Amino acid sequence: MKLSAQDNVAVALRALRAGDTVTFDGTACIVDRDIAVGHKLAARAIAQGETIIKYNCPIGVATQPIPAGAFVHVHNVASSYLPTYTLPK
Amino acid sequence: MLQGYLRADGRKGIRNILVVAYLVECAHHVAREIAAPFRDRGVHLIGFPGCYPNAYALAMMEKLCTHPNVGGALLVSLGCEGFNKRQLTKTIEASGRPVQTLGIQDAGGTRKTIAVGCEWIERTLPALAAHTPVAMRADELVVGTICGGSDATSGLTANPAMGIAFDMLVADGAAAIFEETGELIGMEHLMAARASSAALGDELKRTVAKAAEYYATLGYASFAPGNADGGLTTIEEKSLGAYAKSGQSPIAGIIKPGIAPPRKGLYLLDVVPDGEVRFGFPNINDNAEIAELIACGSHLILFSTGRGSVVGSAIAPVIKVCANPETWQRMQDDMDVDAGRILDGGATLPEVGREIYDLVARVACGEPTKSEALGHQEFILTYKSFEPLGPACLPAA
């Protein structure tokens, strides 16, 4: 679901599998990988450098082009404030 | 109608705890041994580990030992530490509470101090038990809120539901406190628009700027790896979810640790120290913030979690609101409210908000929360330094 009409990312209300089809504003797109509950996917194609909008608010900037339906997370988004720290996998 | 234990300062407590407080880490074991046999009889362990004096730590201990939920205090000192035990003892005495200060070096060591301490508690507990509760109004209640172990569901379910409960409590005339300015980064303009005066709005922005600067110096945001595992990508995304805890009420003022809200309404607790960066991270974990909310007079704490925190606290009950339906399935023994059912349409935000509000009243009347029943009494207090509140922080009503 999109939390706000202006958002360019949507939130998974249930776990999604790679290859699932989701529809945003009448346009179908294919989910690029498994996405857990609460995680985000692109609701439309997002350009590198574009602001990520969720709750109709900026939550960071795309560090690479993100196709519609792709998983949106720390690998392709950076904070405009302080870097995000994650443990090495 | 709520029930409370009336204290000499006119405030009422929803619990009648006896605290055992160590005044330096060297006295921690002895204090723990004194408290252990009374674990299920309302005796809680708190303390300060440092040997060097610190005005913040002293003020925190004064506020905690004279908190309305506390009926008496046993202080355990090694004897040579820097903590100003004389001032703490006097403050507790002046509050009308029973207090005893033991020095391990004077008492003759570990075994003798434990024996004397246990004997004092046995003698003192009946006096606390004789204290009968009186009627308490909703507008005498102070409630704090925090989120911990957040994930992307926290901002969708538990935090906005707690915000609704907060609005209901504020409408009843209670004081409500939200906090963690480091997790309000990006929210400063939205927050300033809710301030009861323009000058307070500027102070709110300054408070968040101070937090951003402090965390930038330390090199990390208030963001744990588990937040990212749970779908949060950046600190500003986490902040948006965290901010929802505050509800929609106007912001009546800014307070700092140990300062009680002067009247009803919604307050922001500024937890980030003033001045140059000293002593490390503002709050090294959730319980450091919980202790500060309690030192501001919070009778109970609303705690939202997505990943699944299990903590409670010494002195004040903690109500756990679980944001994530998968976490609820795994950990419901630790959770008081299932807010995750909002995600699949099993309940609406207002319904869960109402549920939290009703549970606050029951817990205030003595119903134990899950963490309380499980014996969780986490507590931590570390070094900090604050300057006094600016004049615009608490506008006249």
XYZ file of C-alpha atoms in Angstrom:
486
model
C 0.000 0.000 0.000
C 1.003 3.627 -0.506
C 0.714 5.635 2.717
C 0.098 8.847 0.809
C -0.899 9.551 -2.812
C 2.329 11.507 -3.457
C 4.611 8.677 -2.264
C 7.025 7.062 -4.721
C 7.464 4.021 -2.463
C 4.874 1.591 -1.105
C 4.910 -0.594 2.026
C 4.407 -4.381 1.931
C 1.478 -5.265 4.213
C 2.209 -8.972 3.670
C 5.409 -10.755 2.628
C 5.927 -10.519 -1.169
C 7.847 -13.040 -3.325
C 10.165 -12.269 -6.211
C 8.090 -12.392 -9.419
C 4.799 -11.365 -7.725
C 2.835 -8.749 -9.647
C 1.669 -5.601 -7.848
C -0.335 -2.753 -9.367
C 0.179 0.942 -8.621
C -2.135 3.560 -10.160
C -3.238 1.049 -12.814
C 0.316 0.050 -13.794
C 1.408 -3.530 -13.059
C 5.017 -4.156 -12.039
C 6.997 -7.245 -11.069
C 8.534 -7.511 -7.595
C 12.311 -7.990 -8.081
C 12.993 -9.978 -4.908
C 11.360 -11.292 -1.708
C 10.133 -8.377 0.426
C 9.254 -8.784 4.123
C 6.295 -7.161 5.912
C 6.836 -3.452 6.428
C 9.643 -3.175 3.859
C 9.389 -0.854 0.862
C 9.206 -1.183 -2.915
C 9.264 1.450 -5.653
C 5.732 2.453 -6.701
C 7.141 3.952 -9.932
C 10.564 4.273 -11.552
C 12.810 6.480 -9.393
C 15.859 8.297 -10.822
C 19.254 8.410 -9.131
C 19.356 11.473 -6.848
C 15.565 11.637 -6.557
C 14.056 12.098 -3.091
C 12.287 9.042 -1.661
C 8.815 10.039 -0.422
C 6.905 8.029 2.211
C 4.042 9.380 4.390
C 4.269 12.317 1.922
C 7.613 13.179 3.584
C 11.229 12.841 2.404
C 12.995 9.825 3.938
C 16.232 9.897 1.924
C 17.730 10.046 -1.575
C 18.077 7.298 -4.225
C 21.759 6.406 -4.746
C 21.003 4.595 -8.041
C 18.103 4.350 -10.514
C 15.313 2.180 -9.014
C 12.802 0.490 -11.369
C 9.112 0.237 -10.386
C 8.503 -2.836 -8.202
C 12.125 -2.995 -6.978
C 13.039 -3.396 -3.321
C 13.924 0.010 -1.768
C 16.296 -0.090 1.181
C 19.809 0.729 2.444
C 21.440 -0.611 -0.769
C 19.830 2.066 -2.943
C 18.846 4.890 -0.531
C 20.960 7.208 1.660
C 19.904 9.484 4.517
C 20.011 13.250 4.018
C 21.051 13.560 7.678
C 23.190 10.794 9.190
C 24.483 7.560 7.610
C 22.703 4.293 8.416
C 24.817 1.710 10.223
C 24.164 -1.986 9.526
C 26.089 -5.084 10.601
C 28.213 -6.798 7.932
C 26.333 -9.801 6.477
C -11.640 6.287 39.066
C -7.928 5.624 39.589
C -6.234 4.894 42.893
C -2.963 6.299 44.167
C -0.660 6.489 47.166
C -0.715 10.082 48.424
C 2.766 11.520 49.133
C 3.690 14.518 51.305
C 4.264 16.728 48.224
C 0.659 16.145 47.107
C 1.543 13.849 44.203
C 0.086 10.350 44.092
C 1.840 7.149 43.069
C 0.310 4.142 41.284
C 2.786 1.757 42.913
C 4.343 1.672 46.394
C 7.913 0.589 45.698
C 10.836 0.438 48.094
C 14.047 1.168 46.184
C 17.489 -0.131 47.049
C 20.039 2.189 45.416
C 23.770 1.596 45.046
C 25.766 4.819 44.838
C 28.761 3.374 42.963
C 29.326 0.114 41.061
C 31.473 -1.106 44.005
C 28.247 -1.277 46.074
C 26.158 -2.901 43.312
C 26.560 -6.518 44.403
C 25.751 -5.789 48.035
C 22.672 -3.763 47.041
C 21.530 -6.543 44.685
C 21.920 -9.151 47.418
C 19.900 -7.008 49.835
C 17.085 -6.552 47.305
C 17.022 -10.127 45.934
C 14.980 -11.851 48.682
C 12.317 -9.117 48.372
C 12.066 -9.229 44.577
C 8.394 -10.162 44.581
C 7.493 -7.827 47.437
C 7.892 -4.520 45.617
C 11.599 -3.914 46.258
C 13.440 -2.602 43.177
C 17.150 -2.097 42.544
C 18.459 1.144 41.019
C 21.851 2.840 41.178
C 24.632 4.887 39.650
C 27.881 3.146 38.695
C 30.318 6.080 38.512
C 32.781 7.129 41.217
C 33.104 10.724 39.969
C 30.478 13.284 41.005
C 27.911 14.435 38.432
C 25.135 16.973 39.012
C 22.800 15.248 36.527
C 23.197 11.833 38.188
C 22.570 13.328 41.639
C 19.445 15.153 40.438
C 18.212 11.977 38.695
C 18.666 9.920 41.878
C 16.908 12.595 43.977
C 13.929 12.602 41.596
C 13.809 8.807 41.337
C 14.031 8.170 45.101
C 11.233 10.716 45.713
C 9.123 9.583 42.730
C 5.421 9.227 43.617
C 5.603 5.446 42.927
C 8.355 5.138 45.582
C 7.488 4.752 49.276
C 10.976 4.459 50.774
C 14.670 4.065 49.954
C 17.706 2.173 51.181
C 20.974 3.697 49.938
C 24.070 1.507 49.732
C 27.432 3.271 49.612
C 30.889 1.744 49.561
C 32.106 4.739 51.567
C 34.776 6.443 49.466
C 32.897 7.222 46.220
C 32.220 10.738 44.952
C 28.418 10.527 45.047
C 26.881 13.148 47.368
C 25.012 10.662 49.569
C 24.392 13.252 52.285
C 22.391 15.466 49.945
C 20.472 12.488 48.520
C 19.628 11.233 52.035
C 18.447 14.712 53.107
C 16.258 15.096 50.015
C 14.561 11.752 50.690
C 14.130 12.559 54.406
C 12.602 15.936 53.543
C 10.069 14.140 51.303
C 8.726 12.297 54.355
C 9.839 8.864 53.152
C 11.704 6.332 55.281
C 15.374 6.256 54.243
C 18.478 4.483 55.505
C 22.027 4.928 54.214
C 24.489 2.074 54.677
C 28.257 2.347 54.163
C 29.837 -1.003 53.399
C 33.232 0.039 54.783
C 31.670 1.287 58.057
C 29.327 -1.668 58.414
C 32.194 -4.173 58.215
C 31.972 -5.537 54.691
C 29.677 -7.477 52.383
C 28.030 -9.978 54.719
C 27.339 -7.550 57.558
C 25.945 -4.854 55.250
C 23.606 -7.339 53.552
C 22.323 -8.489 56.961
C 21.706 -4.923 58.175
C 20.063 -3.961 54.884
C 17.705 -6.953 54.823
C 16.736 -6.310 58.425
C 15.894 -2.666 57.601
C 13.726 -3.718 54.663
C 11.865 -6.309 56.786
C 11.181 -3.551 59.328
C 10.172 -0.960 56.720
C 7.911 -2.967 54.373
C 5.000 -3.217 56.872
C 4.962 0.596 57.170
C 4.696 0.872 53.377
C 1.971 -1.780 53.276
C -0.040 0.203 55.854
C -0.273 3.071 53.369
C -3.802 2.826 51.898
C -4.476 4.189 48.410
C -6.793 7.127 47.888
C -8.849 8.194 44.880
C -6.775 9.652 42.073
C -7.997 11.724 39.128
C -6.903 11.168 35.524
C -5.466 14.699 35.496
C -2.985 13.655 38.223
C -1.429 11.094 35.906
C 1.873 11.554 34.055
C 2.548 9.154 31.158
C 5.749 8.789 29.156
C 6.231 7.182 25.760
C 9.156 5.543 24.022
C 9.732 3.185 21.112
C 12.396 0.500 21.085
C 13.350 -2.296 18.745
C 11.508 -0.345 16.058
C 10.794 -1.662 12.593
C 8.771 -0.389 9.659
C 5.510 -1.540 11.277
C 6.099 0.618 14.410
C 5.226 3.793 12.537
C 2.157 2.199 10.914
C 0.417 0.618 13.902
C 1.759 0.921 17.464
C 3.113 4.483 17.350
C 0.041 6.177 15.825
C -2.206 4.078 18.133
C -0.186 5.267 21.147
C -0.507 8.796 19.734
C -4.309 8.406 19.837
C -4.122 7.153 23.449
C -1.860 10.143 24.234
C -4.428 12.559 22.778
C -7.156 10.955 24.933
C -4.987 11.238 28.070
C -4.155 14.881 27.315
C -7.877 15.557 26.783
C -8.453 14.104 30.289
C -5.977 16.641 31.687
C -3.038 14.274 32.145
C 0.552 15.244 31.356
C 2.124 13.262 28.520
C 5.831 13.167 27.673
C 7.463 12.048 24.417
C 11.188 12.041 23.832
C 14.339 11.082 21.971
C 15.149 14.214 20.043
C 17.743 12.144 18.112
C 14.769 10.272 16.632
C 12.913 13.438 15.707
C 15.569 14.481 13.193
C 13.700 15.653 10.099
C 10.504 16.356 12.117
C 11.553 19.729 13.545
C 9.384 21.887 11.264
C 6.259 19.755 11.723
C 6.815 19.806 15.472
C 7.433 23.559 15.643
C 4.066 24.151 13.927
C 2.381 22.423 16.907
C 4.086 24.577 19.556
C 1.898 26.645 21.862
C 4.071 29.728 21.109
C 6.383 30.825 18.284
C 9.332 31.088 20.676
C 8.709 27.498 21.833
C 8.623 26.467 18.154
C 12.112 27.940 17.702
C 13.304 26.111 20.823
C 11.907 22.819 19.449
C 13.895 23.336 16.218
C 17.037 24.204 18.208
C 16.604 21.077 20.325
C 16.503 18.806 17.269
C 19.444 20.663 15.656
C 21.438 20.058 18.858
C 20.603 16.344 18.649
C 21.604 16.126 14.960
C 24.914 17.858 15.699
C 25.594 15.644 18.724
C 24.959 12.407 16.836
C 26.960 13.671 13.817
C 29.973 14.220 16.123
C 29.596 10.678 17.446
C 29.352 9.305 13.898
C 26.149 7.301 14.299
C 22.476 8.105 14.173
C 20.102 6.713 16.821
C 19.560 3.751 14.551
C 20.342 0.096 15.317
C 21.101 -2.592 12.706
C 17.822 -4.296 13.681
C 15.919 -1.192 12.551
C 17.256 -1.774 9.017
C 16.521 -5.519 9.193
C 12.957 -4.456 10.010
C 12.642 -2.338 6.872
C 13.656 1.127 8.098
C 16.188 2.637 5.694
C 17.201 6.004 7.176
C 17.030 7.950 10.453
C 14.445 10.324 8.930
C 12.198 7.359 8.050
C 12.568 6.039 11.614
C 11.843 9.547 12.930
C 8.572 9.787 10.973
C 7.366 6.629 12.679
C 8.660 7.664 16.098
C 7.058 11.094 15.844
C 3.595 9.489 15.487
C 3.781 8.551 19.203
C 3.224 12.176 20.128
C -0.332 12.242 18.730
C -1.930 15.478 17.518
C -2.143 17.598 20.688
C -0.447 21.001 20.801
C 3.051 20.882 22.327
C 2.924 22.698 25.678
C 6.650 22.785 26.416
C 10.127 21.264 26.491
C 11.477 19.649 29.646
C 14.816 18.059 30.551
C 15.505 14.925 32.619
C 14.284 15.342 36.209
C 11.964 18.276 35.447
C 8.288 17.409 35.927
C 5.716 18.873 33.503
C 4.418 21.968 35.339
C 0.825 21.355 34.239
C -1.301 19.203 31.952
C -0.529 18.795 28.256
C 2.032 17.296 25.914
C 5.753 17.851 26.527
C 8.931 16.996 24.645
C 11.702 15.612 26.858
C 15.067 16.831 25.572
C 17.412 13.949 26.364
C 20.506 15.191 24.497
C 23.130 16.803 26.769
C 24.079 20.484 26.409
C 27.495 21.852 25.587
C 30.353 20.043 23.895
C 30.069 16.288 23.366
C 31.096 14.618 26.633
C 30.502 11.192 28.198
C 29.501 9.492 24.917
C 26.103 8.641 23.428
C 23.154 10.588 24.862
C 21.254 7.421 25.784
C 23.118 4.169 25.460
C 19.894 2.111 25.328
C 16.122 2.361 25.795
C 16.229 2.014 29.581
C 18.379 5.141 29.907
C 15.475 7.070 28.351
C 12.870 5.236 30.415
C 14.733 6.200 33.607
C 14.670 9.845 32.454
C 10.937 9.740 31.665
C 10.370 8.324 35.164
C 12.587 11.004 36.751
C 10.242 13.564 35.112
C 7.415 12.026 37.152
C 5.997 9.507 34.647
C 3.823 7.025 36.530
C 3.920 4.537 33.672
C 5.508 4.153 30.269
C 3.959 3.261 26.890
C 6.582 1.337 24.903
C 6.042 0.432 21.250
C 8.117 -2.278 19.630
C 8.199 -3.905 16.222
C 11.216 -6.193 16.469
C 10.258 -7.229 20.002
C 11.830 -5.610 23.061
C 11.239 -7.401 26.366
C 12.348 -4.714 28.838
C 10.394 -3.284 31.744
C 11.737 -0.873 34.335
C 12.354 -0.309 37.992
C 9.844 2.068 39.668
C 7.248 2.441 36.859
C 5.242 -0.171 34.934
C 5.937 -0.451 31.206
C 3.061 -1.251 28.787
C 4.375 -3.007 25.682
C 2.490 -2.225 22.441
C 3.522 -4.694 19.740
C 3.520 -3.218 16.229
C 4.354 -6.275 14.120
C 1.925 -9.222 13.765
C 4.806 -11.690 13.246
C 6.516 -10.498 16.439
C 3.211 -10.821 18.316
C 2.974 -14.468 17.208
C 6.507 -15.163 18.475
C 6.585 -13.084 21.668
C 3.064 -12.460 22.940
C 4.020 -13.473 26.506
C 5.985 -10.217 26.618
C 3.414 -7.984 24.900
C 0.416 -6.172 26.408
C -1.290 -4.883 23.245
C -1.467 -6.400 19.732
C -1.389 -3.345 17.460
C -0.152 -5.417 14.482
C -3.699 -6.563 13.737
C -4.264 -3.084 12.279
C -2.147 -4.231 9.299
C -4.513 -7.020 8.225
C -7.675 -5.094 9.060
C -8.320 -6.939 12.357
C -8.701 -3.617 14.184
C -8.612 0.099 13.407
C -6.124 2.622 14.783
C -8.805 4.300 16.980
C -9.832 0.887 18.399
C -6.257 0.046 19.415
C -5.763 3.599 20.716
C -8.818 3.115 22.948
C -7.508 -0.283 24.073
C -4.203 1.312 25.157
C -6.057 4.135 26.928
C -8.249 1.626 28.834
C -5.185 -0.451 29.764
C -3.455 2.663 31.150
C -6.361 3.077 33.594
C -6.230 -0.589 34.654
C -2.442 -0.538 35.132
C -2.773 2.688 37.108
C -5.216 0.815 39.384
C -2.660 -1.906 40.028
C -3.029 -4.447 37.208
C 0.492 -5.699 36.473
C 1.836 -5.321 32.933
C 3.449 -8.324 31.203
C 6.986 -7.085 31.888
C 6.092 -6.332 35.515
C 4.669 -9.837 36.029
C 7.795 -11.337 34.441
C 9.963 -9.463 36.961
C 11.585 -7.051 34.492
C 13.121 -4.179 36.466
C 15.836 -2.903 34.127
C 17.590 0.285 35.174
C 20.574 2.279 33.944
C 21.949 5.709 34.742
C 25.108 7.174 33.209
C 26.942 10.515 33.052
C 25.421 13.567 31.350
C 25.484 17.339 31.662
C 22.655 19.785 31.104
C 22.186 23.521 31.282
C 18.991 24.966 32.799
C 15.896 25.214 30.570
C 15.678 28.275 28.337
C 12.923 30.801 29.202
C 10.855 29.940 26.071
C 10.734 26.209 26.884
C 7.769 26.422 29.253
C 5.388 29.166 28.078
C 2.752 30.250 30.606
C -0.560 28.445 30.105
